[in-house]
């Protein structure tokens, strides 16, 4: 009688045997308890430890633990995988990552997810507290992630209020290092900045990895290179009392320079005559003032553009990898020893004539001969405004600056011009106005390169005009990455995206609340782009101008 009742139970989903299989517990590998003392000692003393049955404590580049066969039952794991794959996954994409993620698993009611949650929140948490010597709270972040072809999670340290232990449980098919998706661990310098990848862990079925979140726990999920595999994992953080963190390292400002003396002949040598016509410049300025951005196609003369493209392939160019990896990754050309045509191109963008041309294009005050947008009387436009508190302020020359009313701690309005002392130039009196300056570089972009938004970017603290001119990107698609994106601070929605386009000059005016990044260049830039082009990636001249 009892057996028949079990078989006919409507919640069993079938016969009694199936009901019993579904309720198989998520028992953890008994090796955890067997090696607890040894693992605890290794962790506390910073020593390597390994067990032949599949448990490893590594200390380089930071302490971490790898546990094979984490859950005992393969049947449970298969049920868990199937249950996870039925969840709703959301596309996650920004400067740092691109993958699909489930909702928080803390409230999911599936049997296997509930059983895993209990095993992690209770059994593993108790074991971890004893191993690492940290009192871990019952609150645990938990979600499921799917990484598929070209998905990636770039270098970061996981630091966030209360996070103490990060963990990942892999539920992947047979996986090779060549499939990508490795967990890469970075070494750090004396400023807690990531250096080179010191160790890569290839995902494997039923393997759990954990490490303590710290200022040096920099890691990434490398780009998935296999088109037919899904890197499925369950991951999250155990929380505890927050640690005192060292101050964030602030990079120094890049060198800025006033214009180089030149006459207008340099413009006639390089630039499409269309853009030197006064009526064209008026039209460009009208459009720019309306949108704060513009794209000027066929900007260089054809012969100059082709000369630059040829020179960019020169083996004489010395390229330096720019980092650190939690902020950027691309190649920058050293200016010393550049082929002559590239050196002249750099000089063009720094020239007095270019400063004046950009003033005509944008209405910004980048040259003393530039006319004012808002008032026929230039002297009145640049007059000092006396505030009631006695501070002196310089009037802004653009509509956006006129709208800015907030006051900074140093007594300067948000829209005010940057003072000369801030850029390392001799101090100027009110009778001798601020000198416009610029900074710039020649960059090479290819698979694996990117820039990230970071909260220590001092370059983003001022109003500025960005200039971008790309080479060697014919047929480039935004699916490859390498797109320059602008977003408002604290927002995810993109305000503007610029896909690389040959010989097209992009001008973008941004304020202090606008951030930019270059999206990670993915494997498609090789597998698709190189089918019709013999090169990997593209180049650009990137300059920033300040009034």
Short mmCIF file of C-alpha atoms in Angstrom, two decimals:
data_model
loop_
_atom_site.label_atom_id
_atom_site.label_comp_id
_atom_site.label_asym_id
_atom_site.label_seq_id
_atom_site.Cartn_x
_atom_site.Cartn_y
_atom_site.Cartn_z
CA UNK A 1 0.00 0.00 0.00
CA UNK A 2 2.76 2.45 0.97
CA UNK A 3 4.72 1.72 -2.20
CA UNK A 4 1.68 2.34 -4.39
CA UNK A 5 0.99 5.67 -2.69
CA UNK A 6 4.54 6.88 -3.42
CA UNK A 7 4.24 5.91 -7.08
CA UNK A 8 0.94 7.72 -7.53
CA UNK A 9 1.93 10.89 -5.65
CA UNK A 10 1.03 13.76 -8.06
CA UNK A 11 4.07 15.79 -6.95
CA UNK A 12 6.48 13.01 -7.70
CA UNK A 13 6.44 13.70 -11.44
CA UNK A 14 6.34 9.94 -12.12
CA UNK A 15 7.19 6.66 -10.42
CA UNK A 16 8.68 6.25 -7.00
CA UNK A 17 12.22 5.65 -8.31
CA UNK A 18 12.24 9.00 -10.12
CA UNK A 19 11.04 10.79 -6.98
CA UNK A 20 13.87 9.31 -4.95
CA UNK A 21 16.45 10.29 -7.61
CA UNK A 22 15.26 13.91 -7.61
CA UNK A 23 15.75 14.13 -3.87
CA UNK A 24 19.35 12.98 -3.93
CA UNK A 25 21.24 15.47 -1.74
CA UNK A 26 23.96 17.86 -2.88
CA UNK A 27 26.60 16.22 -0.72
CA UNK A 28 30.02 17.87 -0.80
CA UNK A 29 33.26 16.01 -1.42
CA UNK A 30 34.33 14.38 1.89
CA UNK A 31 37.88 15.44 1.03
CA UNK A 32 37.01 18.89 2.39
CA UNK A 33 36.68 17.53 5.92
CA UNK A 34 39.56 15.09 5.55
CA UNK A 35 42.02 17.84 4.59
CA UNK A 36 40.55 20.67 6.64
CA UNK A 37 43.48 20.95 9.03
CA UNK A 38 46.10 20.89 6.26
CA UNK A 39 44.22 23.40 4.09
CA UNK A 40 43.70 25.75 7.04
CA UNK A 41 47.39 25.68 7.93
CA UNK A 42 48.46 26.25 4.32
CA UNK A 43 46.04 29.15 3.95
CA UNK A 44 47.07 30.89 7.18
CA UNK A 45 50.81 30.46 6.55
CA UNK A 46 50.75 31.24 2.84
CA UNK A 47 51.99 27.81 1.76
CA UNK A 48 51.27 25.66 -1.28
CA UNK A 49 49.29 22.49 -0.63
CA UNK A 50 47.95 19.77 -2.90
CA UNK A 51 46.18 16.45 -2.47
CA UNK A 52 46.26 13.67 -5.04
CA UNK A 53 42.46 13.37 -4.99
CA UNK A 54 42.05 16.86 -6.40
CA UNK A 55 42.45 19.71 -3.94
CA UNK A 56 44.99 22.47 -4.42
CA UNK A 57 45.92 25.57 -2.44
CA UNK A 58 47.98 27.96 -4.56
CA UNK A 59 49.65 31.16 -3.34
CA UNK A 60 50.69 32.77 -6.63
CA UNK A 61 49.80 35.42 -7.60
CA UNK A 62 47.41 35.48 -4.62
CA UNK A 63 46.04 32.71 -2.41
CA UNK A 64 43.34 30.58 -4.02
CA UNK A 65 41.92 27.07 -3.73
CA UNK A 66 40.78 24.62 -6.43
CA UNK A 67 38.54 21.69 -5.43
CA UNK A 68 37.81 18.97 -7.99
CA UNK A 69 34.68 16.76 -7.73
CA UNK A 70 33.15 19.35 -5.44
CA UNK A 71 29.71 17.67 -5.34
CA UNK A 72 29.63 13.90 -4.91
CA UNK A 73 26.62 12.93 -7.02
CA UNK A 74 26.90 13.14 -10.81
CA UNK A 75 23.16 12.56 -11.05
CA UNK A 76 22.53 15.62 -8.89
CA UNK A 77 24.89 17.68 -11.04
CA UNK A 78 23.10 16.74 -14.26
CA UNK A 79 19.77 17.68 -12.68
CA UNK A 80 21.26 20.97 -11.47
CA UNK A 81 22.61 21.80 -14.92
CA UNK A 82 19.26 21.10 -16.58
CA UNK A 83 17.45 23.20 -13.99
CA UNK A 84 19.85 26.11 -14.46
CA UNK A 85 19.57 26.09 -18.23
CA UNK A 86 15.80 26.55 -17.95
CA UNK A 87 16.24 29.87 -16.13
CA UNK A 88 15.76 33.23 -17.80
CA UNK A 89 19.14 34.71 -18.71
CA UNK A 90 19.76 38.40 -19.34
CA UNK A 91 22.35 39.82 -21.69
CA UNK A 92 24.95 41.75 -19.68
CA UNK A 93 27.16 44.08 -21.67
CA UNK A 94 29.22 47.14 -20.80
CA UNK A 95 32.86 48.20 -20.79
CA UNK A 96 33.88 45.38 -18.41
CA UNK A 97 31.97 42.33 -19.59
CA UNK A 98 29.70 40.60 -22.08
CA UNK A 99 27.84 37.42 -21.07
CA UNK A 100 24.41 36.16 -20.00
CA UNK A 101 23.38 36.06 -16.34
CA UNK A 102 20.41 34.64 -14.45
CA UNK A 103 18.46 36.43 -11.76
CA UNK A 104 19.62 36.04 -8.16
CA UNK A 105 19.33 32.37 -7.21
CA UNK A 106 18.54 33.03 -3.54
CA UNK A 107 14.78 32.83 -4.14
CA UNK A 108 14.64 30.18 -6.87
CA UNK A 109 12.58 27.16 -5.76
CA UNK A 110 13.81 24.37 -8.03
CA UNK A 111 14.92 21.33 -6.02
CA UNK A 112 18.49 21.21 -7.30
CA UNK A 113 19.07 24.96 -6.99
CA UNK A 114 17.61 24.92 -3.46
CA UNK A 115 19.80 21.97 -2.48
CA UNK A 116 22.92 23.63 -3.91
CA UNK A 117 22.09 26.85 -2.12
CA UNK A 118 21.79 24.96 1.20
CA UNK A 119 25.11 23.18 0.63
CA UNK A 120 26.89 26.45 -0.14
CA UNK A 121 25.24 28.68 2.45
CA UNK A 122 25.57 26.17 5.29
CA UNK A 123 28.16 23.43 4.75
CA UNK A 124 30.67 25.31 2.60
CA UNK A 125 30.29 28.57 4.53
CA UNK A 126 31.08 26.85 7.84
CA UNK A 127 34.10 25.10 6.33
CA UNK A 128 35.36 28.31 4.71
CA UNK A 129 35.02 30.34 7.90
CA UNK A 130 37.33 27.90 9.66
CA UNK A 131 39.78 27.74 6.74
CA UNK A 132 40.27 31.47 6.14
CA UNK A 133 39.64 32.64 9.71
CA UNK A 134 36.82 35.00 8.77
CA UNK A 135 33.34 35.07 10.28
CA UNK A 136 31.17 34.84 7.18
CA UNK A 137 27.61 36.12 7.21
CA UNK A 138 24.61 34.07 6.14
CA UNK A 139 24.03 36.50 3.24
CA UNK A 140 25.52 35.10 0.05
CA UNK A 141 25.32 36.47 -3.51
CA UNK A 142 24.55 33.68 -5.98
CA UNK A 143 23.80 33.65 -9.71
CA UNK A 144 24.36 31.57 -12.82
CA UNK A 145 26.35 32.77 -15.84
CA UNK A 146 26.59 31.57 -19.42
CA UNK A 147 29.65 32.54 -21.43
CA UNK A 148 29.42 31.73 -25.12
CA UNK A 149 31.46 32.63 -28.21
CA UNK A 150 33.32 36.00 -27.74
CA UNK A 151 31.90 36.53 -24.24
CA UNK A 152 34.40 37.91 -21.74
CA UNK A 153 34.86 39.41 -18.26
CA UNK A 154 37.86 41.74 -18.21
CA UNK A 155 40.33 42.43 -15.41
CA UNK A 156 38.85 43.50 -12.06
CA UNK A 157 39.39 42.79 -8.35
CA UNK A 158 35.79 42.07 -7.12
CA UNK A 159 36.18 44.63 -4.33
CA UNK A 160 32.82 45.85 -3.07
CA UNK A 161 31.56 46.62 0.42
CA UNK A 162 31.30 43.40 2.46
CA UNK A 163 32.58 40.92 -0.14
CA UNK A 164 35.16 38.61 1.46
CA UNK A 165 35.28 35.32 -0.48
CA UNK A 166 34.59 34.89 -4.21
CA UNK A 167 33.71 31.44 -5.57
CA UNK A 168 32.91 29.78 -8.91
CA UNK A 169 31.48 26.30 -9.55
CA UNK A 170 31.97 25.13 -13.14
CA UNK A 171 29.37 23.02 -14.95
CA UNK A 172 31.10 22.95 -18.33
CA UNK A 173 31.42 20.22 -20.97
CA UNK A 174 34.87 18.84 -21.75
CA UNK A 175 36.96 21.99 -21.90
CA UNK A 176 40.40 22.79 -23.27
CA UNK A 177 42.58 25.83 -22.73
CA UNK A 178 42.25 26.59 -26.45
CA UNK A 179 38.49 27.07 -25.90
CA UNK A 180 39.24 30.26 -23.94
CA UNK A 181 37.13 31.13 -20.90
CA UNK A 182 40.05 30.56 -18.52
CA UNK A 183 40.11 32.18 -15.10
CA UNK A 184 43.25 34.34 -15.34
CA UNK A 185 44.92 35.55 -12.14
CA UNK A 186 47.09 38.69 -12.27
CA UNK A 187 50.12 39.65 -10.25
CA UNK A 188 50.17 43.16 -8.77
CA UNK A 189 52.74 45.94 -8.35
CA UNK A 190 53.49 48.07 -5.31
CA UNK A 191 50.46 50.26 -6.08
CA UNK A 192 48.11 47.24 -6.12
CA UNK A 193 47.79 47.59 -9.90
CA UNK A 194 47.58 44.40 -12.00
CA UNK A 195 50.62 43.45 -14.05
CA UNK A 196 50.94 40.26 -16.12
CA UNK A 197 48.74 37.17 -15.97
CA UNK A 198 50.57 34.88 -13.55
CA UNK A 199 48.28 31.84 -13.67
CA UNK A 200 45.38 30.57 -15.77
CA UNK A 201 42.85 28.02 -14.54
CA UNK A 202 40.98 26.07 -17.21
CA UNK A 203 37.33 25.35 -16.27
CA UNK A 204 36.43 21.71 -15.65
CA UNK A 205 33.23 19.92 -14.73
CA UNK A 206 32.27 20.01 -11.03
CA UNK A 207 35.31 22.08 -9.97
CA UNK A 208 35.00 24.88 -7.43
CA UNK A 209 37.50 27.73 -7.18
CA UNK A 210 37.54 30.28 -4.38
CA UNK A 211 39.78 33.13 -3.24
CA UNK A 212 39.71 36.02 -0.79
CA UNK A 213 38.63 39.37 -2.23
CA UNK A 214 41.43 41.89 -1.69
CA UNK A 215 43.17 44.86 -3.34
CA UNK A 216 45.37 42.39 -5.25
CA UNK A 217 42.75 39.81 -6.30
CA UNK A 218 42.77 40.92 -9.94
CA UNK A 219 41.36 38.32 -12.32
CA UNK A 220 39.46 37.94 -15.56
CA UNK A 221 37.48 35.42 -17.59
CA UNK A 222 39.29 35.31 -20.90
CA UNK A 223 37.28 35.49 -24.11
CA UNK A 224 35.48 32.27 -25.04
CA UNK A 225 36.92 31.13 -28.37
CA UNK A 226 34.82 28.02 -29.02
CA UNK A 227 31.71 28.60 -31.14
CA UNK A 228 30.00 25.40 -29.99
CA UNK A 229 30.48 25.35 -26.22
CA UNK A 230 28.77 27.06 -23.29
CA UNK A 231 30.81 27.96 -20.21
CA UNK A 232 28.13 27.47 -17.54
CA UNK A 233 28.96 28.36 -13.95
CA UNK A 234 27.40 29.26 -10.61
CA UNK A 235 29.25 32.01 -8.80
CA UNK A 236 28.95 34.57 -6.05
CA UNK A 237 30.47 35.98 -2.88
CA UNK A 238 30.42 35.22 0.82
CA UNK A 239 30.16 38.38 2.91
CA UNK A 240 31.79 39.45 6.15
CA UNK A 241 33.00 42.55 7.95
CA UNK A 242 34.69 44.93 5.53
CA UNK A 243 38.45 45.26 5.45
CA UNK A 244 40.23 48.58 5.53
CA UNK A 245 41.38 49.23 1.98
CA UNK A 246 44.45 51.17 0.88
CA UNK A 247 43.79 54.40 -1.02
CA UNK A 248 43.08 53.95 -4.73
CA UNK A 249 46.12 54.63 -6.86
CA UNK A 250 45.68 57.83 -8.89
CA UNK A 251 47.61 58.05 -12.15
CA UNK A 252 49.26 61.36 -13.01
CA UNK A 253 47.88 63.51 -15.79
CA UNK A 254 49.21 62.88 -19.28
CA UNK A 255 51.51 65.66 -20.58
CA UNK A 256 49.66 68.54 -22.24
CA UNK A 257 51.11 71.04 -24.65
CA UNK A 258 50.11 74.36 -26.19
CA UNK A 259 49.97 74.50 -29.96
CA UNK A 260 53.09 74.37 -32.14
CA UNK A 261 53.64 77.52 -34.18
CA UNK A 262 52.63 76.96 -37.80
CA UNK A 263 50.90 78.69 -40.69
CA UNK A 264 47.86 77.56 -42.62
CA UNK A 265 49.95 75.84 -45.32
CA UNK A 266 50.09 72.70 -43.18
CA UNK A 267 46.32 72.43 -43.50
CA UNK A 268 46.39 72.78 -47.29
CA UNK A 269 49.05 70.04 -47.45
CA UNK A 270 46.96 67.49 -45.54
CA UNK A 271 43.26 68.27 -45.37
CA UNK A 272 40.49 67.82 -47.91
CA UNK A 273 39.94 71.32 -49.40
CA UNK A 274 36.20 70.98 -48.77
CA UNK A 275 36.78 71.40 -45.03
CA UNK A 276 38.90 74.52 -45.53
CA UNK A 277 36.03 76.34 -47.22
CA UNK A 278 34.47 78.97 -44.95
CA UNK A 279 30.88 78.04 -45.83
CA UNK A 280 31.62 74.37 -45.00
CA UNK A 281 33.08 75.38 -41.64
CA UNK A 282 29.96 77.41 -40.83
CA UNK A 283 27.77 74.40 -41.66
CA UNK A 284 29.98 72.08 -39.57
CA UNK A 285 29.85 74.45 -36.60
CA UNK A 286 26.06 74.76 -36.77
CA UNK A 287 25.67 70.97 -36.70
CA UNK A 288 28.29 70.53 -33.99
CA UNK A 289 26.70 73.12 -31.70
CA UNK A 290 23.37 71.35 -32.06
CA UNK A 291 24.64 67.81 -31.36
CA UNK A 292 28.02 68.32 -29.60
CA UNK A 293 29.52 65.77 -32.02
CA UNK A 294 30.19 65.39 -35.74
CA UNK A 295 31.88 62.97 -38.18
CA UNK A 296 33.82 64.48 -41.08
CA UNK A 297 34.38 61.81 -43.76
CA UNK A 298 37.33 61.84 -46.19
CA UNK A 299 39.08 64.32 -43.94
CA UNK A 300 42.61 63.84 -45.27
CA UNK A 301 43.53 64.17 -48.91
CA UNK A 302 43.53 60.73 -50.53
CA UNK A 303 47.29 60.68 -51.16
CA UNK A 304 48.06 61.70 -47.56
CA UNK A 305 45.69 59.09 -46.17
CA UNK A 306 47.37 56.36 -48.24
CA UNK A 307 50.84 57.53 -47.18
CA UNK A 308 49.84 57.30 -43.51
CA UNK A 309 48.33 53.84 -44.00
CA UNK A 310 51.54 52.59 -45.61
CA UNK A 311 53.72 54.10 -42.88
CA UNK A 312 51.63 52.46 -40.13
CA UNK A 313 52.85 49.06 -41.32
CA UNK A 314 56.49 50.08 -40.81
CA UNK A 315 58.57 47.81 -38.62
CA UNK A 316 60.46 50.89 -37.42
CA UNK A 317 57.58 51.98 -35.17
CA UNK A 318 58.19 51.14 -31.52
CA UNK A 319 54.94 50.11 -29.83
CA UNK A 320 54.48 50.07 -26.06
CA UNK A 321 51.68 48.12 -24.39
CA UNK A 322 49.56 50.46 -22.28
CA UNK A 323 48.07 49.17 -19.04
CA UNK A 324 47.28 48.37 -16.31
CA UNK A 325 44.76 45.72 -17.38
CA UNK A 326 42.02 46.98 -15.05
CA UNK A 327 42.04 50.28 -16.98
CA UNK A 328 43.27 49.70 -20.52
CA UNK A 329 45.05 47.42 -22.94
CA UNK A 330 46.34 48.69 -26.30
CA UNK A 331 49.59 49.61 -28.05
CA UNK A 332 50.85 53.20 -28.08
CA UNK A 333 53.51 54.36 -30.54
CA UNK A 334 56.64 55.97 -29.14
CA UNK A 335 56.97 59.37 -30.79
CA UNK A 336 60.74 59.18 -31.04
CA UNK A 337 61.71 57.46 -34.26
CA UNK A 338 58.32 57.60 -35.97
CA UNK A 339 58.43 57.44 -39.79
CA UNK A 340 58.53 60.97 -41.16
CA UNK A 341 54.94 61.07 -42.43
CA UNK A 342 53.56 59.91 -39.06
CA UNK A 343 55.69 62.46 -37.20
CA UNK A 344 54.31 65.18 -39.48
CA UNK A 345 50.78 63.92 -38.87
CA UNK A 346 51.28 64.19 -35.11
CA UNK A 347 52.63 67.70 -35.64
CA UNK A 348 49.55 68.60 -37.69
CA UNK A 349 47.19 67.81 -34.81
CA UNK A 350 49.33 69.91 -32.44
CA UNK A 351 49.70 72.82 -34.85
CA UNK A 352 48.40 76.34 -34.32
CA UNK A 353 46.54 76.09 -37.63
CA UNK A 354 44.68 72.94 -36.42
CA UNK A 355 43.73 74.65 -33.14
CA UNK A 356 42.18 77.48 -35.14
CA UNK A 357 40.44 75.10 -37.58
CA UNK A 358 38.93 73.15 -34.67
CA UNK A 359 37.73 76.44 -33.19
CA UNK A 360 35.97 77.17 -36.48
CA UNK A 361 34.46 73.67 -36.57
CA UNK A 362 33.16 73.72 -32.99
CA UNK A 363 32.80 77.30 -31.75
CA UNK A 364 35.14 76.50 -28.85
CA UNK A 365 37.80 78.98 -27.82
CA UNK A 366 40.90 77.00 -28.88
CA UNK A 367 42.70 79.96 -30.45
CA UNK A 368 42.82 83.67 -29.66
CA UNK A 369 41.57 84.45 -33.19
CA UNK A 370 38.48 82.28 -32.74
CA UNK A 371 35.21 84.20 -32.76
CA UNK A 372 32.74 83.99 -29.91
CA UNK A 373 29.34 82.32 -30.33
CA UNK A 374 27.42 84.27 -27.76
CA UNK A 375 28.45 87.91 -28.08
CA UNK A 376 29.93 90.15 -30.75
CA UNK A 377 32.08 91.82 -28.16
CA UNK A 378 34.91 89.34 -27.45
CA UNK A 379 36.32 91.39 -24.63
CA UNK A 380 33.00 91.45 -22.84
CA UNK A 381 32.61 87.67 -23.41
CA UNK A 382 35.92 86.95 -21.65
CA UNK A 383 35.45 89.51 -18.85
CA UNK A 384 35.88 88.43 -15.26
CA UNK A 385 32.62 88.08 -13.34
CA UNK A 386 32.76 89.15 -9.74
CA UNK A 387 30.81 86.84 -7.44
CA UNK A 388 29.40 87.96 -4.09
CA UNK A 389 31.96 85.81 -2.25
CA UNK A 390 34.81 87.68 -3.89
CA UNK A 391 36.01 84.83 -6.12
CA UNK A 392 36.77 85.58 -9.74
CA UNK A 393 35.39 83.37 -12.54
CA UNK A 394 35.95 83.22 -16.26
CA UNK A 395 32.78 83.21 -18.37
CA UNK A 396 32.26 80.10 -20.48
CA UNK A 397 32.18 80.39 -24.25
CA UNK A 398 29.71 77.61 -25.05
CA UNK A 399 26.01 77.22 -24.41
CA UNK A 400 26.55 74.22 -22.13
CA UNK A 401 28.93 76.17 -19.92
CA UNK A 402 26.44 79.02 -19.62
CA UNK A 403 23.92 76.52 -18.25
CA UNK A 404 26.33 75.21 -15.61
CA UNK A 405 25.64 76.83 -12.25
CA UNK A 406 27.27 74.42 -9.81
CA UNK A 407 30.23 75.66 -7.77
CA UNK A 408 33.34 73.54 -7.15
CA UNK A 409 35.26 73.36 -3.88
CA UNK A 410 38.01 75.55 -5.31
CA UNK A 411 35.55 78.38 -6.02
CA UNK A 412 35.46 77.70 -9.77
CA UNK A 413 32.26 76.99 -11.66
CA UNK A 414 31.86 73.61 -13.35
CA UNK A 415 31.92 75.25 -16.77
CA UNK A 416 34.93 77.48 -16.19
CA UNK A 417 38.11 77.14 -18.19
CA UNK A 418 40.99 75.13 -16.83
CA UNK A 419 43.63 77.35 -15.30
CA UNK A 420 47.19 77.28 -16.67
CA UNK A 421 48.69 76.07 -13.39
CA UNK A 422 46.65 72.88 -13.70
CA UNK A 423 48.45 71.91 -16.89
CA UNK A 424 51.94 72.79 -15.81
CA UNK A 425 52.16 76.08 -17.73
CA UNK A 426 53.32 79.46 -16.40
CA UNK A 427 50.67 81.33 -14.44
CA UNK A 428 48.56 83.82 -16.38
CA UNK A 429 46.93 87.02 -15.19
CA UNK A 430 43.36 88.05 -16.15
CA UNK A 431 44.94 90.30 -18.79
CA UNK A 432 46.76 87.27 -20.27
CA UNK A 433 44.12 84.54 -20.74
CA UNK A 434 44.48 80.78 -20.42
CA UNK A 435 46.39 79.05 -23.20
CA UNK A 436 44.51 76.16 -24.90
CA UNK A 437 46.39 72.85 -24.75
CA UNK A 438 46.16 69.32 -26.13
CA UNK A 439 47.43 65.81 -25.53
CA UNK A 440 47.48 62.99 -28.05
CA UNK A 441 48.75 59.58 -29.06
CA UNK A 442 48.95 57.14 -31.96
CA UNK A 443 47.33 53.80 -31.00
CA UNK A 444 47.13 50.30 -32.47
CA UNK A 445 44.04 48.20 -31.76
CA UNK A 446 43.64 44.43 -32.24
CA UNK A 447 42.01 41.34 -30.76
CA UNK A 448 41.98 41.47 -26.94
CA UNK A 449 42.44 45.25 -26.65
CA UNK A 450 40.07 47.64 -24.81
CA UNK A 451 39.76 50.51 -22.36
CA UNK A 452 37.69 50.51 -19.17
CA UNK A 453 35.89 53.16 -17.17
CA UNK A 454 37.48 53.57 -13.75
CA UNK A 455 36.77 55.87 -10.83
CA UNK A 456 40.35 57.17 -10.63
CA UNK A 457 40.44 58.63 -14.14
CA UNK A 458 41.64 62.20 -13.57
CA UNK A 459 41.58 62.84 -17.34
CA UNK A 460 37.77 62.92 -17.19
CA UNK A 461 37.53 65.74 -14.67
CA UNK A 462 37.24 68.59 -17.20
CA UNK A 463 35.31 69.72 -20.24
CA UNK A 464 37.19 68.60 -23.34
CA UNK A 465 37.02 68.11 -27.10
CA UNK A 466 37.90 64.59 -28.26
CA UNK A 467 39.36 64.06 -31.72
CA UNK A 468 39.62 60.62 -33.33
CA UNK A 469 40.87 59.68 -36.80
CA UNK A 470 41.07 56.00 -37.79
CA UNK A 471 43.19 54.14 -40.36
CA UNK A 472 43.20 50.58 -41.70
CA UNK A 473 39.63 49.74 -40.69
CA UNK A 474 37.89 49.34 -44.06
CA UNK A 475 34.92 47.00 -43.61
CA UNK A 476 35.16 47.05 -39.82
CA UNK A 477 31.95 46.01 -38.04
CA UNK A 478 30.72 46.95 -34.59
CA UNK A 479 30.35 43.18 -33.99
CA UNK A 480 34.15 43.06 -33.77
CA UNK A 481 34.32 45.51 -30.85
CA UNK A 482 36.75 48.44 -30.97
CA UNK A 483 33.78 50.81 -30.82
CA UNK A 484 34.27 54.00 -28.82
CA UNK A 485 31.28 54.46 -26.51
CA UNK A 486 30.18 57.48 -24.48
CA UNK A 487 27.90 57.13 -21.46
CA UNK A 488 26.68 59.44 -18.71
CA UNK A 489 28.26 58.84 -15.31
CA UNK A 490 26.19 56.35 -13.32
CA UNK A 491 24.20 55.22 -16.37
CA UNK A 492 24.48 52.16 -18.64
CA UNK A 493 22.72 53.50 -21.71
CA UNK A 494 25.11 54.68 -24.41
CA UNK A 495 24.87 58.32 -25.47
CA UNK A 496 27.01 57.83 -28.56
CA UNK A 497 28.92 55.01 -30.27
CA UNK A 498 31.62 55.44 -32.89
CA UNK A 499 32.51 52.44 -35.04
CA UNK A 500 36.00 52.76 -36.59
CA UNK A 501 35.74 54.25 -40.09
CA UNK A 502 38.65 55.00 -42.41
CA UNK A 503 39.68 58.65 -42.83
CA UNK A 504 36.70 59.98 -40.87
CA UNK A 505 37.45 62.67 -38.28
CA UNK A 506 35.23 62.38 -35.20
CA UNK A 507 34.85 65.40 -32.91
CA UNK A 508 33.01 64.98 -29.60
CA UNK A 509 32.57 67.59 -26.88
CA UNK A 510 32.11 66.05 -23.44
CA UNK A 511 31.57 67.35 -19.93
CA UNK A 512 32.62 66.04 -16.53
CA UNK A 513 29.64 63.71 -16.35
CA UNK A 514 30.41 61.97 -19.65
CA UNK A 515 32.65 58.90 -19.67
CA UNK A 516 34.12 57.00 -22.60
CA UNK A 517 35.61 53.58 -23.29
CA UNK A 518 36.67 51.39 -26.23
CA UNK A 519 34.85 48.06 -26.33
CA UNK A 520 36.86 44.85 -26.14
CA UNK A 521 37.95 43.69 -29.61
CA UNK A 522 36.81 40.09 -29.94
CA UNK A 523 37.68 36.96 -31.90
CA UNK A 524 35.41 37.94 -34.79
CA UNK A 525 37.93 40.60 -35.72
CA UNK A 526 40.23 37.72 -36.68
CA UNK A 527 37.86 35.00 -37.90
CA UNK A 528 35.76 37.33 -40.05
CA UNK A 529 37.75 40.48 -40.72
CA UNK A 530 40.92 38.69 -41.84
CA UNK A 531 38.98 36.73 -44.44
CA UNK A 532 38.97 39.87 -46.58
CA UNK A 533 41.85 41.83 -45.02
CA UNK A 534 45.43 40.82 -44.36
CA UNK A 535 45.73 42.64 -41.07
CA UNK A 536 44.50 42.25 -37.52
CA UNK A 537 43.07 45.43 -36.08
CA UNK A 538 43.40 49.11 -36.97
CA UNK A 539 45.10 52.34 -35.89
CA UNK A 540 43.92 55.74 -34.73
CA UNK A 541 45.21 59.17 -33.80
CA UNK A 542 43.52 60.15 -30.55
CA UNK A 543 43.77 63.75 -29.32
CA UNK A 544 42.04 65.75 -26.59
CA UNK A 545 41.85 69.56 -26.62
CA UNK A 546 41.20 71.85 -23.66
CA UNK A 547 40.17 75.51 -23.88
#
